[in-house]
Amino acid sequence: MRVPFIKMHGLGNDFIVLDARETALPAIPSNFANRLADRREGIGCDQLIVLEPSDTCDFRMRIFNSDGSEVEACGNASRAVALLHGQPAKVETGGGAITLEPATGGASVDMGSPKFEWDAIPLAYAMDTANMPVGWDMLDAPMAVNVGNPHVIFFTDDADAVDLAAIGPAIETDPLFPERINVNVASIAGDNHLTLHVWERGAGLTRACGTGACATAVAAIRKGIAKSPVTVTLPGGDLNIAWEQGGTIRMTGPATEAFRGTFEWDDYS
Ligand SMILES: N[C@H](CCC[C@H](N)C(=O)O)C(=O)O
């Protein structure tokens, strides 16, 4: 069965989008997302995004990392889907409902409210998520935030100097994080301006991570080292994150459609 796809990205964090809102697709088999995401034998992407009907929202967005794991949230893909959908929408995700507002060349997304409780991250045992008594090599005293998906955030003097490819996997899979974790390393780039690198759970180093930018901006505001709105500079470019204590997170930034095509479903299932 030939299936159409749309290839999109948000600041270089790239996606294959399958739109099953009008025409149902077969159930997503295990080992499907990772094979389609393979950059040599598949189409290649950081995440596979599947749009489906929803009983509670305008539609549902499912997110699969390139390792095949299905997860709760994807900020950059939310903006890409907003661009594709072309009008405001309330979208069901595993991490809760989000609101998309397309804007020229991208979108603004209400990502919902962050959670800080240790068991909402989740962590394997109780601790203060604003100043965690843990460390890995040169990274210590992180914060943790759930923005639909779980993030640990390290602030350091020079985020560009951290070899995140070397240390990221150990943190991602540490038993402290029963559902694994997205690993964020940030430094101050200026007033209300952060530099950020992310080792993504289930995808590794990406050129941008929208939920990582949200979690890191929220952590910086909570820590008192930045005020909303915060500009977050990732390797792929800038995102604008607005959040006030007690409110929801608003992420604004670009999204791009790269190309469209079709693939043979049976070759990957
Ligand atoms: N790796 C993430 C999902 C993708 C998030 C990222 N691509 C974004 O833009 O938020 C996780 O396992 O929670």
Coordinates of C-alpha atoms and ligand atoms in Angstrom, one line a residue:
M1 CA 0.0 0.0 0.0
R2 CA 1.6 3.4 -1.0
V3 CA 1.3 5.9 1.8
P4 CA 1.8 9.7 1.4
F5 CA 4.1 11.5 3.8
I6 CA 5.1 15.1 4.4
K7 CA 8.8 15.8 5.4
M8 CA 9.0 18.8 7.8
H9 CA 11.3 20.3 10.4
G10 CA 11.5 22.9 13.1
L11 CA 15.0 24.5 13.2
G12 CA 16.4 21.3 11.7
N13 CA 14.7 18.9 14.1
D14 CA 13.1 16.8 11.4
F15 CA 9.9 14.8 11.1
I16 CA 8.0 12.5 8.8
V17 CA 4.3 13.4 9.1
L18 CA 1.6 10.8 8.3
D19 CA -1.8 12.4 8.1
A20 CA -4.4 9.8 9.0
R21 CA -7.2 12.2 10.0
E22 CA -9.2 11.6 6.9
T23 CA -7.9 8.2 5.7
A24 CA -7.1 5.7 8.4
L25 CA -3.8 3.9 8.4
P26 CA -3.1 0.4 9.7
A27 CA -2.0 0.1 13.3
I28 CA 1.6 1.3 13.7
P29 CA 3.6 -1.9 14.1
S30 CA 6.5 -2.1 16.5
N31 CA 9.8 -1.6 14.7
F32 CA 8.0 0.6 12.1
A33 CA 9.0 4.1 13.3
N34 CA 12.7 3.3 13.8
R35 CA 12.9 1.7 10.4
L36 CA 11.2 4.6 8.6
A37 CA 13.4 7.0 10.6
D38 CA 16.6 5.3 9.5
R39 CA 18.6 7.8 7.5
R40 CA 20.1 5.2 5.2
E41 CA 17.4 2.5 4.7
G42 CA 14.4 4.7 5.4
I43 CA 13.2 8.2 4.8
G44 CA 15.1 9.5 7.8
C45 CA 13.9 11.7 10.7
D46 CA 14.3 12.5 14.4
Q47 CA 10.6 11.8 15.1
L48 CA 7.7 10.2 13.2
I49 CA 4.4 12.2 13.7
V50 CA 1.1 10.5 13.1
L51 CA -2.1 12.6 13.0
E52 CA -5.3 10.8 13.8
P53 CA -9.0 11.8 14.7
S54 CA -9.7 12.6 18.3
D55 CA -12.8 12.4 20.5
T56 CA -11.7 15.3 22.7
C57 CA -9.8 17.7 20.4
D58 CA -9.7 18.8 16.8
F59 CA -7.2 15.9 16.2
R60 CA -4.6 13.7 17.9
M61 CA -0.9 13.9 17.4
R62 CA 1.2 10.8 18.1
I63 CA 5.0 11.1 18.4
F64 CA 7.5 8.3 17.9
N65 CA 11.2 8.9 18.4
S66 CA 13.7 7.5 15.9
D67 CA 14.4 4.6 18.3
G68 CA 10.8 3.7 17.9
S69 CA 9.6 4.8 21.4
E70 CA 6.2 6.5 21.5
V71 CA 6.3 9.6 23.7
E72 CA 4.0 12.4 25.0
A73 CA 5.1 15.7 23.4
C74 CA 7.2 17.3 20.7
G75 CA 7.4 21.1 20.6
N76 CA 9.0 21.5 17.2
A77 CA 6.6 19.0 15.6
S78 CA 3.7 20.9 17.1
R79 CA 4.8 24.0 15.2
A80 CA 5.2 21.9 12.0
V81 CA 1.7 20.4 12.4
A82 CA 0.4 24.0 13.0
L83 CA 1.9 25.1 9.7
L84 CA 0.5 22.0 7.9
H85 CA -3.0 22.4 9.5
G86 CA -3.1 26.1 8.6
Q87 CA -5.6 27.2 11.2
P88 CA -5.8 27.3 15.0
A89 CA -6.4 23.9 16.6
K90 CA -6.6 22.1 19.9
V91 CA -4.6 18.9 19.7
E92 CA -4.6 15.8 21.9
T93 CA -1.2 14.5 22.8
G94 CA 0.0 11.9 25.3
G95 CA 1.2 14.9 27.5
G96 CA -2.1 16.7 27.4
A97 CA -4.0 19.0 25.1
I98 CA -2.0 21.8 23.3
T99 CA -3.2 24.7 21.3
L100 CA -1.7 25.5 17.9
E101 CA -1.8 29.0 16.3
P102 CA -0.2 29.2 12.9
A103 CA 1.9 32.3 12.1
T104 CA 3.8 33.3 9.0
G105 CA 6.6 30.8 8.6
G106 CA 5.8 29.0 11.8
A107 CA 3.6 29.0 14.8
S108 CA 2.9 29.8 18.4
V109 CA 1.9 26.9 20.6
D110 CA 0.4 26.8 24.1
M111 CA 2.3 23.8 25.5
G112 CA 0.2 23.6 28.7
S113 CA 1.5 24.0 32.3
P114 CA 4.8 22.6 33.5
K115 CA 5.0 20.1 36.3
F116 CA 7.8 20.1 38.9
E117 CA 6.8 17.3 41.4
W118 CA 9.4 14.6 41.5
D119 CA 6.8 11.9 40.7
A120 CA 5.5 13.9 37.7
I121 CA 8.9 14.1 36.0
P122 CA 9.1 11.1 37.0
L123 CA 12.1 10.4 39.3
A124 CA 12.7 7.1 41.0
Y125 CA 12.7 8.7 44.4
A126 CA 11.7 12.0 46.0
M127 CA 14.0 15.1 45.8
D128 CA 13.9 18.8 45.2
T129 CA 13.6 19.2 41.4
A130 CA 14.7 22.8 41.6
N131 CA 18.2 21.7 42.9
M132 CA 18.8 18.0 42.5
P133 CA 21.6 16.5 44.6
V134 CA 23.0 14.5 41.7
G135 CA 25.7 14.9 39.1
W136 CA 27.5 13.3 36.1
D137 CA 31.1 14.3 35.4
M138 CA 31.2 18.1 35.1
L139 CA 27.4 18.4 35.2
D140 CA 25.7 18.7 38.6
A141 CA 22.8 20.2 40.6
P142 CA 20.3 20.0 37.7
M143 CA 16.6 20.9 37.7
A144 CA 13.9 18.7 36.3
V145 CA 10.6 19.8 34.6
N146 CA 7.8 17.9 32.8
V147 CA 6.4 19.9 29.9
G148 CA 4.3 17.0 28.7
N149 CA 7.6 15.0 28.5
P150 CA 10.4 14.7 31.0
H151 CA 13.5 17.0 31.0
V152 CA 16.5 17.4 33.2
I153 CA 18.3 20.7 32.8
F154 CA 21.9 21.5 33.6
F155 CA 23.1 25.2 33.7
T156 CA 26.8 25.6 33.1
D157 CA 29.2 28.4 32.2
D158 CA 29.7 27.3 28.6
A159 CA 27.1 24.9 27.1
D160 CA 29.0 24.8 23.8
A161 CA 32.0 23.3 25.6
V162 CA 30.1 20.2 27.0
D163 CA 30.6 17.0 25.1
L164 CA 26.9 16.1 25.3
A165 CA 27.3 13.2 22.8
A166 CA 29.6 11.5 25.3
I167 CA 27.6 12.1 28.5
G168 CA 24.0 12.3 27.3
P169 CA 23.4 8.6 26.9
A170 CA 24.4 7.8 30.5
I171 CA 22.1 10.5 31.9
E172 CA 19.2 9.6 29.5
T173 CA 19.2 6.0 30.7
D174 CA 20.2 6.5 34.4
P175 CA 17.9 4.5 36.8
L176 CA 16.9 7.8 38.5
F177 CA 14.7 8.3 35.4
P178 CA 12.3 5.4 35.1
E179 CA 10.9 6.6 31.8
R180 CA 14.4 7.8 30.6
I181 CA 14.9 11.6 30.2
N182 CA 15.7 14.4 27.7
V183 CA 19.0 16.0 28.7
N184 CA 19.4 19.8 28.4
V185 CA 22.7 21.7 28.9
A186 CA 22.3 25.5 28.9
S187 CA 24.3 28.6 29.6
I188 CA 23.5 32.3 29.8
A189 CA 24.0 34.0 26.4
G190 CA 22.7 37.4 27.5
D191 CA 19.7 39.1 29.3
N192 CA 16.8 36.6 29.1
H193 CA 18.8 34.7 26.4
L194 CA 20.0 31.1 26.8
T195 CA 22.3 28.8 24.7
L196 CA 21.0 25.3 24.7
H197 CA 22.1 21.8 23.5
V198 CA 19.9 18.8 23.9
W199 CA 20.5 15.1 24.0
E200 CA 17.0 13.9 23.3
R201 CA 15.5 10.7 24.8
G202 CA 15.1 8.2 22.0
A203 CA 16.7 10.4 19.3
G204 CA 20.1 11.6 20.6
L205 CA 21.6 15.0 19.7
T206 CA 19.2 17.0 17.6
R207 CA 19.6 20.5 16.1
A208 CA 16.7 21.8 18.2
C209 CA 14.3 20.5 20.8
G210 CA 11.1 22.6 21.4
T211 CA 10.1 20.9 24.6
G212 CA 13.7 21.2 25.8
A213 CA 13.6 25.0 25.1
C214 CA 10.4 25.2 27.0
A215 CA 11.7 23.2 30.0
T216 CA 15.0 25.1 30.1
A217 CA 13.3 28.5 29.9
V218 CA 10.9 27.6 32.7
A219 CA 13.8 26.3 34.8
A220 CA 15.8 29.5 34.2
I221 CA 12.8 31.6 35.2
R222 CA 12.2 29.4 38.2
K223 CA 15.9 29.7 39.2
G224 CA 15.8 33.5 38.8
I225 CA 18.4 33.7 36.1
A226 CA 16.0 34.9 33.4
K227 CA 12.7 36.6 33.0
S228 CA 9.9 35.8 30.5
P229 CA 10.0 36.0 27.5
V230 CA 13.2 34.0 27.1
T231 CA 15.1 33.6 23.8
V232 CA 16.6 30.1 23.5
T233 CA 19.4 29.7 20.9
L234 CA 19.8 26.1 19.8
P235 CA 22.2 24.8 17.1
G236 CA 19.4 25.1 14.6
G237 CA 18.2 28.6 15.6
D238 CA 16.1 30.6 18.1
L239 CA 12.8 29.9 19.9
N240 CA 10.9 32.4 22.0
I241 CA 9.4 31.0 25.2
A242 CA 7.0 32.9 27.5
W243 CA 5.9 31.6 30.9
E244 CA 4.9 33.1 34.2
Q245 CA 4.6 31.1 37.4
G246 CA 1.3 29.4 37.6
G247 CA 0.6 29.8 33.9
T248 CA 1.0 27.8 30.7
I249 CA 4.1 27.9 28.4
R250 CA 3.9 29.6 25.0
M251 CA 6.5 28.7 22.4
T252 CA 6.9 30.7 19.2
G253 CA 9.2 29.8 16.3
P254 CA 9.6 28.7 12.7
A255 CA 8.5 25.6 11.0
T256 CA 9.2 24.3 7.5
E257 CA 7.8 21.9 5.0
A258 CA 10.7 20.3 3.1
F259 CA 9.0 17.9 0.6
R260 CA 6.3 15.4 0.1
G261 CA 6.4 11.8 -1.1
T262 CA 5.1 8.3 -0.8
F263 CA 6.5 5.1 0.5
E264 CA 5.4 1.4 0.5
W265 CA 3.9 0.6 3.9
D266 CA 4.7 -3.1 3.7
D267 CA 8.4 -2.4 3.3
Y268 CA 8.5 -1.0 6.8
S269 CA 6.0 -3.1 8.7
Ligands
LIG1 N1 12.7 13.1 22.4 C1 11.5 13.6 23.1 C2 10.4 13.8 22.0 C3 10.7 14.8 20.9 C4 10.9 16.2 21.5 C5 11.6 17.3 20.6 N2 11.9 16.9 19.3 C6 10.8 18.6 20.6 O1 10.9 19.4 19.7 O2 10.2 18.8 21.7 C7 11.1 12.7 24.2 O3 11.4 11.5 24.1 O4 10.4 13.1 25.1

